[in-house]
mmCIF file of C-alpha atoms and ligand atoms in Angstrom:
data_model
loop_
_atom_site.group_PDB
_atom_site.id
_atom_site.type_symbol
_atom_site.label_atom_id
_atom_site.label_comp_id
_atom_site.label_asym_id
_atom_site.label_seq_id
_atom_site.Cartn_x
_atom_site.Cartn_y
_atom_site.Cartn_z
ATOM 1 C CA UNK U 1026 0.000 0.000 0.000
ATOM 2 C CA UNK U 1027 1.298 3.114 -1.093
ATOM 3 C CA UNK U 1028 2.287 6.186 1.217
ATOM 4 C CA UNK U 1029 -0.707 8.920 0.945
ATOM 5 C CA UNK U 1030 1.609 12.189 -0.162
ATOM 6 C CA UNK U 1031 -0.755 14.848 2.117
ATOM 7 C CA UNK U 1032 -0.863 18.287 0.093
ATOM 8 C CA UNK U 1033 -3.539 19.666 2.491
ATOM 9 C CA UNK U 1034 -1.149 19.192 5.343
ATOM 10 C CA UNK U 1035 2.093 19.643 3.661
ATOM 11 C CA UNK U 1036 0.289 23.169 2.052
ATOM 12 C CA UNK U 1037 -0.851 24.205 5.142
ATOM 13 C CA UNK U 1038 2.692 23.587 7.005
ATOM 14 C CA UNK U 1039 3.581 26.213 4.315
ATOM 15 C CA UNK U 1040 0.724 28.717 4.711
ATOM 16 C CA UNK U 1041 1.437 28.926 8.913
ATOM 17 C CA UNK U 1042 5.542 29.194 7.625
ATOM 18 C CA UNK U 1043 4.630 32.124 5.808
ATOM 19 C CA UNK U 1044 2.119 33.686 7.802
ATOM 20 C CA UNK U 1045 5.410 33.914 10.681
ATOM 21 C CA UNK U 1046 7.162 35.664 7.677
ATOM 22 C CA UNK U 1047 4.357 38.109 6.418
ATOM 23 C CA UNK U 1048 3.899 39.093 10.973
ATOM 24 C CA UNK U 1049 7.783 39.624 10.308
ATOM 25 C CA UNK U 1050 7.434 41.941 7.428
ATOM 26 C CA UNK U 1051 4.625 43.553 8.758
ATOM 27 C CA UNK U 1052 6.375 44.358 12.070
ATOM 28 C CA UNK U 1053 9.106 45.643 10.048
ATOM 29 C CA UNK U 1054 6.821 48.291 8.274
ATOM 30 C CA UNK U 1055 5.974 46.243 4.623
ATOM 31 C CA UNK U 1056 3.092 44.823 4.089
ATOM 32 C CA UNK U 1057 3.122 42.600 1.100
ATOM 33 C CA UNK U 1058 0.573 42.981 -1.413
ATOM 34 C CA UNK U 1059 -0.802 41.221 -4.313
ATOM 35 C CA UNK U 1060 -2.893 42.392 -7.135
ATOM 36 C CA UNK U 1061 -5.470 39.914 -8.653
ATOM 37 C CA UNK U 1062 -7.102 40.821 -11.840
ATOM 38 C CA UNK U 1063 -10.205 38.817 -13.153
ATOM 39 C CA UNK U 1064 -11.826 39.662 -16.632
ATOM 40 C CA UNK U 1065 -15.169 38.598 -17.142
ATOM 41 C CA UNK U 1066 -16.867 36.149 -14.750
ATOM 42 C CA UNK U 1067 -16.101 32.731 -15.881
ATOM 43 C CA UNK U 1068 -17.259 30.690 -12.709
ATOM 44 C CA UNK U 1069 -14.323 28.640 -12.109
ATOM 45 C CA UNK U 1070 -12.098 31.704 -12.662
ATOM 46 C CA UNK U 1071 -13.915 33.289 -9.464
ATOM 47 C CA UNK U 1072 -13.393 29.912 -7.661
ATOM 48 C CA UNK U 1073 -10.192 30.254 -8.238
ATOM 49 C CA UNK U 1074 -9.796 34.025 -7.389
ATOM 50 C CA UNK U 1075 -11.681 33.625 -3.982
ATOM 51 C CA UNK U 1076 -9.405 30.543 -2.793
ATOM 52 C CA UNK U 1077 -6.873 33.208 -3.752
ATOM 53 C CA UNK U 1078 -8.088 36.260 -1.769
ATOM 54 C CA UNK U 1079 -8.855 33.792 1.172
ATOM 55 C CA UNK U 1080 -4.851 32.400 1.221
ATOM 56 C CA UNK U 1081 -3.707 35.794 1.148
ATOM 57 C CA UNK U 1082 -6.073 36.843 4.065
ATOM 58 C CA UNK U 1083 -5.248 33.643 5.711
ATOM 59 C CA UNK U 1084 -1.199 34.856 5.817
ATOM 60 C CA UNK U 1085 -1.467 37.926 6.180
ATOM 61 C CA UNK U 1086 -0.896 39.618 2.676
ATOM 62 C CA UNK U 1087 -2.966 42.366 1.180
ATOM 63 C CA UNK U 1088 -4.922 41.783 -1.205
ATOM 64 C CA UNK U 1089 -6.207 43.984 -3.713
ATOM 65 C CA UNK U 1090 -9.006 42.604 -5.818
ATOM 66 C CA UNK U 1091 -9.998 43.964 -10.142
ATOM 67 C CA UNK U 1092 -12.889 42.756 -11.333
ATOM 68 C CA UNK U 1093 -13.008 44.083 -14.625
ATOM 69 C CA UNK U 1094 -15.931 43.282 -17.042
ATOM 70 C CA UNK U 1095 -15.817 40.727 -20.132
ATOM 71 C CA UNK U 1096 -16.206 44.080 -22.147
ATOM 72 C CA UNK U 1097 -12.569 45.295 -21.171
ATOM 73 C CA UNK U 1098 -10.499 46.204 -24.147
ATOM 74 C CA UNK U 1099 -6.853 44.559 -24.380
ATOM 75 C CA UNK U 1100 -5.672 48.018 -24.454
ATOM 76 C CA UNK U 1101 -7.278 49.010 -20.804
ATOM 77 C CA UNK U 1102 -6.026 45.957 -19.450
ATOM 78 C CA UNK U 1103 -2.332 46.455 -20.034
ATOM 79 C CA UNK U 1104 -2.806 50.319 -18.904
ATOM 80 C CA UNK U 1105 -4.066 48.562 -15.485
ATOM 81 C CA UNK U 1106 -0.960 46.465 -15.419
ATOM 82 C CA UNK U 1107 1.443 49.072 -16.259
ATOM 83 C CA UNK U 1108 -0.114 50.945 -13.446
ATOM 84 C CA UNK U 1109 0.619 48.055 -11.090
ATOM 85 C CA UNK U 1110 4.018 47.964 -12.048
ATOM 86 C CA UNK U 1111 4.931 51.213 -11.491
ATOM 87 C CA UNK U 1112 3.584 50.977 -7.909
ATOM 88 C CA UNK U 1113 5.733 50.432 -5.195
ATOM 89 C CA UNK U 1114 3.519 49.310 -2.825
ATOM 90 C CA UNK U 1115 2.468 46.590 -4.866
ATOM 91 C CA UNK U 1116 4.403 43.436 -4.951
ATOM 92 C CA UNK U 1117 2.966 40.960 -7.390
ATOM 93 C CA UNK U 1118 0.324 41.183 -10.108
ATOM 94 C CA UNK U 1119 -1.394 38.113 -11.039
ATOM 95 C CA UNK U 1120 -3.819 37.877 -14.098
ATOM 96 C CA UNK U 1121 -6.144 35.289 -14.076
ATOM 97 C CA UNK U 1122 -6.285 33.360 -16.883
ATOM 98 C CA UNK U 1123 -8.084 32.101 -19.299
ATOM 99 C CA UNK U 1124 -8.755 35.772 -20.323
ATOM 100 C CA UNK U 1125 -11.693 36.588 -23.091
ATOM 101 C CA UNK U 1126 -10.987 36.074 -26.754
ATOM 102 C CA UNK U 1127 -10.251 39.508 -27.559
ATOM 103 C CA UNK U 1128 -7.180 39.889 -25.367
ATOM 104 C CA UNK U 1129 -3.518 38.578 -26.339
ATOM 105 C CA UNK U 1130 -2.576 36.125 -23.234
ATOM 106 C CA UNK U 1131 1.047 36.358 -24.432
ATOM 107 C CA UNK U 1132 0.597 40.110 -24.389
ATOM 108 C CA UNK U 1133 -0.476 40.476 -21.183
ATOM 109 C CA UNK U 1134 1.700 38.155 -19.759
ATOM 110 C CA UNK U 1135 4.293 40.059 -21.595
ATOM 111 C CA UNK U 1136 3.604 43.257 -20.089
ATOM 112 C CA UNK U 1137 3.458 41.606 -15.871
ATOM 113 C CA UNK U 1138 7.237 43.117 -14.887
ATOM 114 C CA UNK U 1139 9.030 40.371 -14.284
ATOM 115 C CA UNK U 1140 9.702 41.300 -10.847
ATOM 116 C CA UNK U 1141 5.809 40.856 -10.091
ATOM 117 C CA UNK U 1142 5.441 38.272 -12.077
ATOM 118 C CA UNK U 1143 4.211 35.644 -9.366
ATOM 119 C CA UNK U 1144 2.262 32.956 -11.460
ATOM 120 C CA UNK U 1145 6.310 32.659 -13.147
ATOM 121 C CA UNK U 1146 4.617 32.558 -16.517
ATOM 122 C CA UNK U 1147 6.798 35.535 -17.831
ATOM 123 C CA UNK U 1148 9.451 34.442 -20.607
ATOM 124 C CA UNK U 1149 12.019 36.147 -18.202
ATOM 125 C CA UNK U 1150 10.849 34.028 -15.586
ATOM 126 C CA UNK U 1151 10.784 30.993 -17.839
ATOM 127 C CA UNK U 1152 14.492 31.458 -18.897
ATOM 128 C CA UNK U 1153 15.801 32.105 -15.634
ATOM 129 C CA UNK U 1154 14.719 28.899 -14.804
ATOM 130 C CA UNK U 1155 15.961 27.034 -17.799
ATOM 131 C CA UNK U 1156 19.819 28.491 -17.315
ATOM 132 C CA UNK U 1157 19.115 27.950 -13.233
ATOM 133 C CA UNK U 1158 18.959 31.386 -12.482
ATOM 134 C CA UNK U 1159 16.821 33.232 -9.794
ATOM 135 C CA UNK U 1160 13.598 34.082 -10.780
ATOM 136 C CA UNK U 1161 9.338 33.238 -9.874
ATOM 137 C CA UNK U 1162 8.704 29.924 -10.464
ATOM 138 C CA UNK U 1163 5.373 28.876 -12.045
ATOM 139 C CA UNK U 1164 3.267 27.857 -8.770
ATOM 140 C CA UNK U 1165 2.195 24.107 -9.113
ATOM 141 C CA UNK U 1166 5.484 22.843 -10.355
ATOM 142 C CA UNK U 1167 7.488 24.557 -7.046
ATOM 143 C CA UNK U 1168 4.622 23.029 -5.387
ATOM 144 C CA UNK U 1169 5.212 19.184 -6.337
ATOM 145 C CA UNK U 1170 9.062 19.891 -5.643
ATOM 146 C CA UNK U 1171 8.165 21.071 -1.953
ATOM 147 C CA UNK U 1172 5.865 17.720 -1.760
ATOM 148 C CA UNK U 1173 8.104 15.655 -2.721
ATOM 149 C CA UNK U 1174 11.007 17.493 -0.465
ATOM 150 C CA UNK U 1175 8.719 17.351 2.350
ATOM 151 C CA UNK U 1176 7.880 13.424 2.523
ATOM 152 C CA UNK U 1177 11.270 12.832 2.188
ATOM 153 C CA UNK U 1178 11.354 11.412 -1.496
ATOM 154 C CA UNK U 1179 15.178 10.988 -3.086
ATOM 155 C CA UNK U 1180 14.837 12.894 -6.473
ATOM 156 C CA UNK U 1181 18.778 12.928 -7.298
ATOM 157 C CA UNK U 1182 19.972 10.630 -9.718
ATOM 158 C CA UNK U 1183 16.195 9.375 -9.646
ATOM 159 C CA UNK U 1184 14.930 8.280 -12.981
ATOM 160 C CA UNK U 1185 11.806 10.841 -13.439
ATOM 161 C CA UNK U 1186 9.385 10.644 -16.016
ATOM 162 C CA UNK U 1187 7.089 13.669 -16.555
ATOM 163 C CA UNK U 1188 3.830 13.014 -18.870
ATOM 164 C CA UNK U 1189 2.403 16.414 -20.533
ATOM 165 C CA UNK U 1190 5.031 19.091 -21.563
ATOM 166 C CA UNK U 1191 2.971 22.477 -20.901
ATOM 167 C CA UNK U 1192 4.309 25.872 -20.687
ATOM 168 C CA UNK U 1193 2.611 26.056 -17.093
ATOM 169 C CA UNK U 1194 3.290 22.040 -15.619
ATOM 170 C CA UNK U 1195 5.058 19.871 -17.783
ATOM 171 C CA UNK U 1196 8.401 21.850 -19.457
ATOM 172 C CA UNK U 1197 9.009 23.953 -15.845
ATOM 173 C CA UNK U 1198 8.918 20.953 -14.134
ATOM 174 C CA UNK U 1199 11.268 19.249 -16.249
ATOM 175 C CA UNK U 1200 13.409 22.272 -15.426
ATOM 176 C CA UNK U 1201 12.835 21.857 -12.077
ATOM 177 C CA UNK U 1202 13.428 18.039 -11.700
ATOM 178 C CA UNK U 1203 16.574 18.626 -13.792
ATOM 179 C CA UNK U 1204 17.398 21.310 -10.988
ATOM 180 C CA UNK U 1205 17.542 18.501 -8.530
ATOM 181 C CA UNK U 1206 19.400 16.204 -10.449
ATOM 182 C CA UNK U 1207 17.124 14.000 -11.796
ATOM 183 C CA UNK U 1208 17.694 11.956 -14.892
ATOM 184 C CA UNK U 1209 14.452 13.655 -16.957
ATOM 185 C CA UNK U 1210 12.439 12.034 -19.671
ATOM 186 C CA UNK U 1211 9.628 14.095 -21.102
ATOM 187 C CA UNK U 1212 6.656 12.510 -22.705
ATOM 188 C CA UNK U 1213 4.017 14.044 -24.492
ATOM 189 C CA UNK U 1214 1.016 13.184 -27.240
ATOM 190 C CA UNK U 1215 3.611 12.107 -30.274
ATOM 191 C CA UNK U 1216 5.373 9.870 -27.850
ATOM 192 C CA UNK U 1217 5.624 6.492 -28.474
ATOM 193 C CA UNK U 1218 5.819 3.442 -26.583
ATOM 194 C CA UNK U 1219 4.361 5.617 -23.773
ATOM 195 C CA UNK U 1220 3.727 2.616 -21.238
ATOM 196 C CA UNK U 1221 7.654 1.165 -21.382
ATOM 197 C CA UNK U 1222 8.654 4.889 -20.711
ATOM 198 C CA UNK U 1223 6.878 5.786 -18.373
ATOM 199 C CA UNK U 1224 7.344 2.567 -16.307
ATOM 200 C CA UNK U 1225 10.963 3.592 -16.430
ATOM 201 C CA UNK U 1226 9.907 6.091 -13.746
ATOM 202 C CA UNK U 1227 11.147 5.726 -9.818
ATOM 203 C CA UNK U 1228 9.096 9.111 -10.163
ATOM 204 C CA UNK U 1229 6.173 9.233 -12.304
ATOM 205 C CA UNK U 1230 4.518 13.133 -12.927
ATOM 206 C CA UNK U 1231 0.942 13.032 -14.854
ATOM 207 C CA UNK U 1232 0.027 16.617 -16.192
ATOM 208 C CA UNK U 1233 -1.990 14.573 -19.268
ATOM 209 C CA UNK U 1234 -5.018 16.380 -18.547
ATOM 210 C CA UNK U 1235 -7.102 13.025 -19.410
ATOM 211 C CA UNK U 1236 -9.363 11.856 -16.717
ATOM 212 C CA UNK U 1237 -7.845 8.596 -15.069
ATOM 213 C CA UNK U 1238 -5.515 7.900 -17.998
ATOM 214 C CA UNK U 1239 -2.899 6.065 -16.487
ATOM 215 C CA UNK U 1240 -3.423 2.611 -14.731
ATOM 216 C CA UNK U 1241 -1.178 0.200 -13.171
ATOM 217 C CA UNK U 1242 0.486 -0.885 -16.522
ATOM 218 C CA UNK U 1243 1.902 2.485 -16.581
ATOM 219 C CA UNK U 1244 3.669 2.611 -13.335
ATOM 220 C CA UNK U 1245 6.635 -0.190 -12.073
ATOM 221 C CA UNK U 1246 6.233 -1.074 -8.538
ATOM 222 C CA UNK U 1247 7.394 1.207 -5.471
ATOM 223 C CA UNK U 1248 7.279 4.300 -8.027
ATOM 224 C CA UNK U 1249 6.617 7.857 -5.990
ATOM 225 C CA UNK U 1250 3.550 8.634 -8.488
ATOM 226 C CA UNK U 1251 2.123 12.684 -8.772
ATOM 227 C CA UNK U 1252 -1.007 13.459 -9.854
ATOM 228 C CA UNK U 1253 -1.316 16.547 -10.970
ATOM 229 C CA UNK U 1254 -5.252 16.348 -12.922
ATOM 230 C CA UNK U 1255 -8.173 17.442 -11.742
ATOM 231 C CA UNK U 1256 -11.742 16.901 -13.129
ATOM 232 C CA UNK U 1257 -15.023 16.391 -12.403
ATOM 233 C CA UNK U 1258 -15.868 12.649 -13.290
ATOM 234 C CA UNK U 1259 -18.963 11.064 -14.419
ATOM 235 C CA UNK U 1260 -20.305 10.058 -11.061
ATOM 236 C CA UNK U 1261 -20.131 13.999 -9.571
ATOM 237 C CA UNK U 1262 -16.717 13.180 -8.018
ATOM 238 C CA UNK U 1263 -12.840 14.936 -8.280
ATOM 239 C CA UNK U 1264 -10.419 12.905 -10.415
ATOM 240 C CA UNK U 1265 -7.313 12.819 -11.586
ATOM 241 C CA UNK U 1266 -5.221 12.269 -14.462
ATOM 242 C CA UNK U 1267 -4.522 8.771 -12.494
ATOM 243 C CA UNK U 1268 -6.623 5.444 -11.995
ATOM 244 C CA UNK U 1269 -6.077 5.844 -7.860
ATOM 245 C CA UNK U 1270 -7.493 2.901 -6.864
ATOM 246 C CA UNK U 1271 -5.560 0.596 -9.616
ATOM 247 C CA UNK U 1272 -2.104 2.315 -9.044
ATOM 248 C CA UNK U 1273 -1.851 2.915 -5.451
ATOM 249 C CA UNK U 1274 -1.529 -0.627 -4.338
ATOM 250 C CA UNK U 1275 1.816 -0.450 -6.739
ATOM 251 C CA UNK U 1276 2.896 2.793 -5.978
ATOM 252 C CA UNK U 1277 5.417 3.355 -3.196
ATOM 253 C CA UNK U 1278 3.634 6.960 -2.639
ATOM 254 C CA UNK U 1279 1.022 8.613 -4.050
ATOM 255 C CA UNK U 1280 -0.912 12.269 -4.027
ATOM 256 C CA UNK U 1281 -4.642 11.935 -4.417
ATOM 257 C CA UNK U 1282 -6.862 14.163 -6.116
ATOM 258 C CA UNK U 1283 -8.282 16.148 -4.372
ATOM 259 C CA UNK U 1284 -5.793 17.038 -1.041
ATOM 260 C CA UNK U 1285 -2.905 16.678 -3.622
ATOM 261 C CA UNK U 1286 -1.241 18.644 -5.921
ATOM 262 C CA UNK U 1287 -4.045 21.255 -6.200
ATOM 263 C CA UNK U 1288 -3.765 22.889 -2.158
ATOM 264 C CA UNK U 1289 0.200 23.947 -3.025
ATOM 265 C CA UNK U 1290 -0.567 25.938 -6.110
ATOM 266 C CA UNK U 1291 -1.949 28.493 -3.591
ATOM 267 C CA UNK U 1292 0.813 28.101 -1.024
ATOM 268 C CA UNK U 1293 3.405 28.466 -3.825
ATOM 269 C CA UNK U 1294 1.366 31.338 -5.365
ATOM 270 C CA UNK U 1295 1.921 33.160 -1.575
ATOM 271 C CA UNK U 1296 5.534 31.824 -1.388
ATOM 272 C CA UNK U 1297 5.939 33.737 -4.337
ATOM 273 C CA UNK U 1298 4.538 37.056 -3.471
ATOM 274 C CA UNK U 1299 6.639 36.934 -0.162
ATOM 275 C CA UNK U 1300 9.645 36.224 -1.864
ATOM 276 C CA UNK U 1301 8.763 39.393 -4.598
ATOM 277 C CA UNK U 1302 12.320 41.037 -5.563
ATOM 278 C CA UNK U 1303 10.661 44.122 -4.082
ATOM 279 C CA UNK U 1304 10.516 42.572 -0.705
ATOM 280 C CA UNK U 1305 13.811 41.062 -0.315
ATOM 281 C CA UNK U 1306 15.045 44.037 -1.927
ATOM 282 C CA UNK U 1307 17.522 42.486 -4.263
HETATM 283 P P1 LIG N 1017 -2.433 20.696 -21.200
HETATM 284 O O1 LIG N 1017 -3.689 20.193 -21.806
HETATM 285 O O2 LIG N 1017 -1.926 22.054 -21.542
HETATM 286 O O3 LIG N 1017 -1.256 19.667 -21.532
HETATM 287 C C1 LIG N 1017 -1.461 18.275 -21.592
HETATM 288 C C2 LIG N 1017 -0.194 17.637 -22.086
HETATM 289 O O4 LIG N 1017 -0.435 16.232 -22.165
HETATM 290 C C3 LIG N 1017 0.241 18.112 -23.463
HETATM 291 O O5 LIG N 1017 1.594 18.528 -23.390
HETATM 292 C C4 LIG N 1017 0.110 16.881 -24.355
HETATM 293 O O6 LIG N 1017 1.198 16.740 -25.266
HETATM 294 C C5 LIG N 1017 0.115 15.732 -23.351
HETATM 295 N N1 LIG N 1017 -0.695 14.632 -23.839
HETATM 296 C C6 LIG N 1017 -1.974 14.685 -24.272
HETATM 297 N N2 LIG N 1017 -2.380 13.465 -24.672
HETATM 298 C C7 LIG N 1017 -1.341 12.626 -24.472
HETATM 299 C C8 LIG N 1017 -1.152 11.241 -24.694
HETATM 300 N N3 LIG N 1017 -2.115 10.458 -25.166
HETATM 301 N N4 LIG N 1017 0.055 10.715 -24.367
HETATM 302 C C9 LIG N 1017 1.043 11.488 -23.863
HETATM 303 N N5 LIG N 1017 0.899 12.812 -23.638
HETATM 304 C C10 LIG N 1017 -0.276 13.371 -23.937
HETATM 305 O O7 LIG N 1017 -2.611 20.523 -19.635
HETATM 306 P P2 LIG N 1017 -1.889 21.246 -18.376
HETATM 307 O O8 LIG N 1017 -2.299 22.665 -18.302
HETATM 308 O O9 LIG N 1017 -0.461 20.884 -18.303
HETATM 309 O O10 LIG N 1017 -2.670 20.477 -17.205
HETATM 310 C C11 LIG N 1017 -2.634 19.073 -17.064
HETATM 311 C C12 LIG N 1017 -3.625 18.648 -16.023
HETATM 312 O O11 LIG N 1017 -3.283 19.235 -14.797
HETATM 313 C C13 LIG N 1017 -5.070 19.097 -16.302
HETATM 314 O O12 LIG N 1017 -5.932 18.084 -15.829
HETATM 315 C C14 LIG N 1017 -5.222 20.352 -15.474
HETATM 316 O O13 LIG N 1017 -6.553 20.576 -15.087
HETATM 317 C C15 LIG N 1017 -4.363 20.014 -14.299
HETATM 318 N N6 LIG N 1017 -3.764 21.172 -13.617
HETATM 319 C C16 LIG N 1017 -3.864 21.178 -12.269
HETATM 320 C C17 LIG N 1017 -3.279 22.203 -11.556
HETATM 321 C C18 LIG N 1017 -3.368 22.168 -10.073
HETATM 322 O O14 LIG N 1017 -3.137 23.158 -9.411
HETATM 323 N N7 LIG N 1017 -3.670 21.012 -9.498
HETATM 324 C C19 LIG N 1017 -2.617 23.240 -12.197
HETATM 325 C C20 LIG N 1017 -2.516 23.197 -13.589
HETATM 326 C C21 LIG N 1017 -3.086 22.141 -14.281
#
């Protein structure tokens, strides 16, 4: 039976880690502030912005919420974000995402300093990474490296395989894997052969974005396996991208879905704003 990798406990150990350090900042006169902006009012989107608002209330960081309508032109949303980044008292500016039609993601990501940028989705960001250089981190990558870190799983010299190669989960966490001296394979929807190479993995990532995709024929026993999916599945419950009940009795460890990957993406979201350039000053 496989270890149960705990992301609402392991997140949480986070949150109360950085709510000591916001009390610290605060004492010291800053208070560390992020700015959320939501276009429209996709439903999910203000899920997502609320769990948000209520992390950042949880730690201790201000929040400062725009709502701006679907209607918004692509023009008066970069004015907004040029504003933010000429503001000292603000310390990151997060866009939520996906934005309406008419706006340019790449634009507006584009336009995020990269010194606010705390989803790490700037290609600043992104190439610090790849040459190993400081810089934000996209949030739910960090967050699998700090569960991993945290239930004491070996990742160097570790064969890892990582399924999905996104801009947001799959390439940064290739990075990051690579970071910590794994031996990275990346596998994606041309890949062939997927089962032999991904049963190469002592740790196995799923960012496949398919419902329960991989089963036990997938995964060579005692592999640490990481679930990143979410869904909604045909009987009304959460999913994953992994078959839980047919891979945990191989698995060495496991993160389930939900209480897995999904609670860091916050916590790494709030590491991020607390570790701004304009709050450590460098
Ligand atoms: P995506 O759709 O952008 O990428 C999916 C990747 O899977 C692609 O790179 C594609 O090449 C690969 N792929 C598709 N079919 C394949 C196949 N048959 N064989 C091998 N590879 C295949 O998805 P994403 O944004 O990376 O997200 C992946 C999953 O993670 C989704 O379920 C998403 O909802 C979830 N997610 C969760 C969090 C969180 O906080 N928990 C954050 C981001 C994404």
């Amino acid at each position: 039976m496989a270890k149960l990798i705990d992301g609402k406990l392991i997140s949480k150990q986070i949150k109360d880690e950085l709510k000591v350090e916001a009390a610290k900042l605060k004492e010291a006169g800053r208070e560390v502030t992020l700015a959320v902006i939501q276009v429209g009012n996709d439903p999910a989107s203000t899920v997502y912005v609320g769990n948000k608002k209520k992390a950042c209330d949880y730690i201790g960081i201000r929040s400062l919420a725009y709502e701006l309508p679907e209607s918004t032109t692509q023009e008066e949303l970069l004015k907004l974000v040029e504003e933010l980044n000429d503001r000292d008292d603000v310390d990151g500016i997060l866009v939520q995402l996906p934005l309406p039609s008419h706006i340019d993601e790449d634009t507006v990501i584009r336009t995020i300093s990269p010194k606010k940028d705390v989803d790490g989705f700037h290609p600043q960001s992104v190439g610090a990474l790849s040459i190993g250089q400081k810089g934000f981190v996209s949030c739910t990558p960090a967050g699998i490296i700090e569960l991993l870190k945290r239930s004491d799983v070996d990742i160097e010299g570790k064969e890892c395989v990582i399924i999905g190669r996104s801009n947001i989960v799959g390439k940064p966490m290739a990075l990051l894997m690579l970071r910590e001296n794994a031996t990275v394979t990346i596998c994606h929807s041309r890949t062939k052969n997927l089962k032999e190479v991904a049963k190469r993995a002592d740790i196995l990532i799923v960012a496949i974005g398919k419902p329960e995709f991989v089963t036990s024929e997938y995964v060579k026993e005692g592999a640490v396996v990481i679930d990143v999916g979410i869904h909604r599945c045909d009987n009304g419950k959460l999913c994953g991208d992994v078959l839980f009940s047919d891979v945990e009795p191989i698995a060495s460890a496991i993160t389930p879905v939900p209480g897995g990957v999904g609670p860091m993406t916050i916590a790494m979201l709030m590491h991020n704003c607390i570790d701004a350039p304009n709050i450590r000053q460098d």
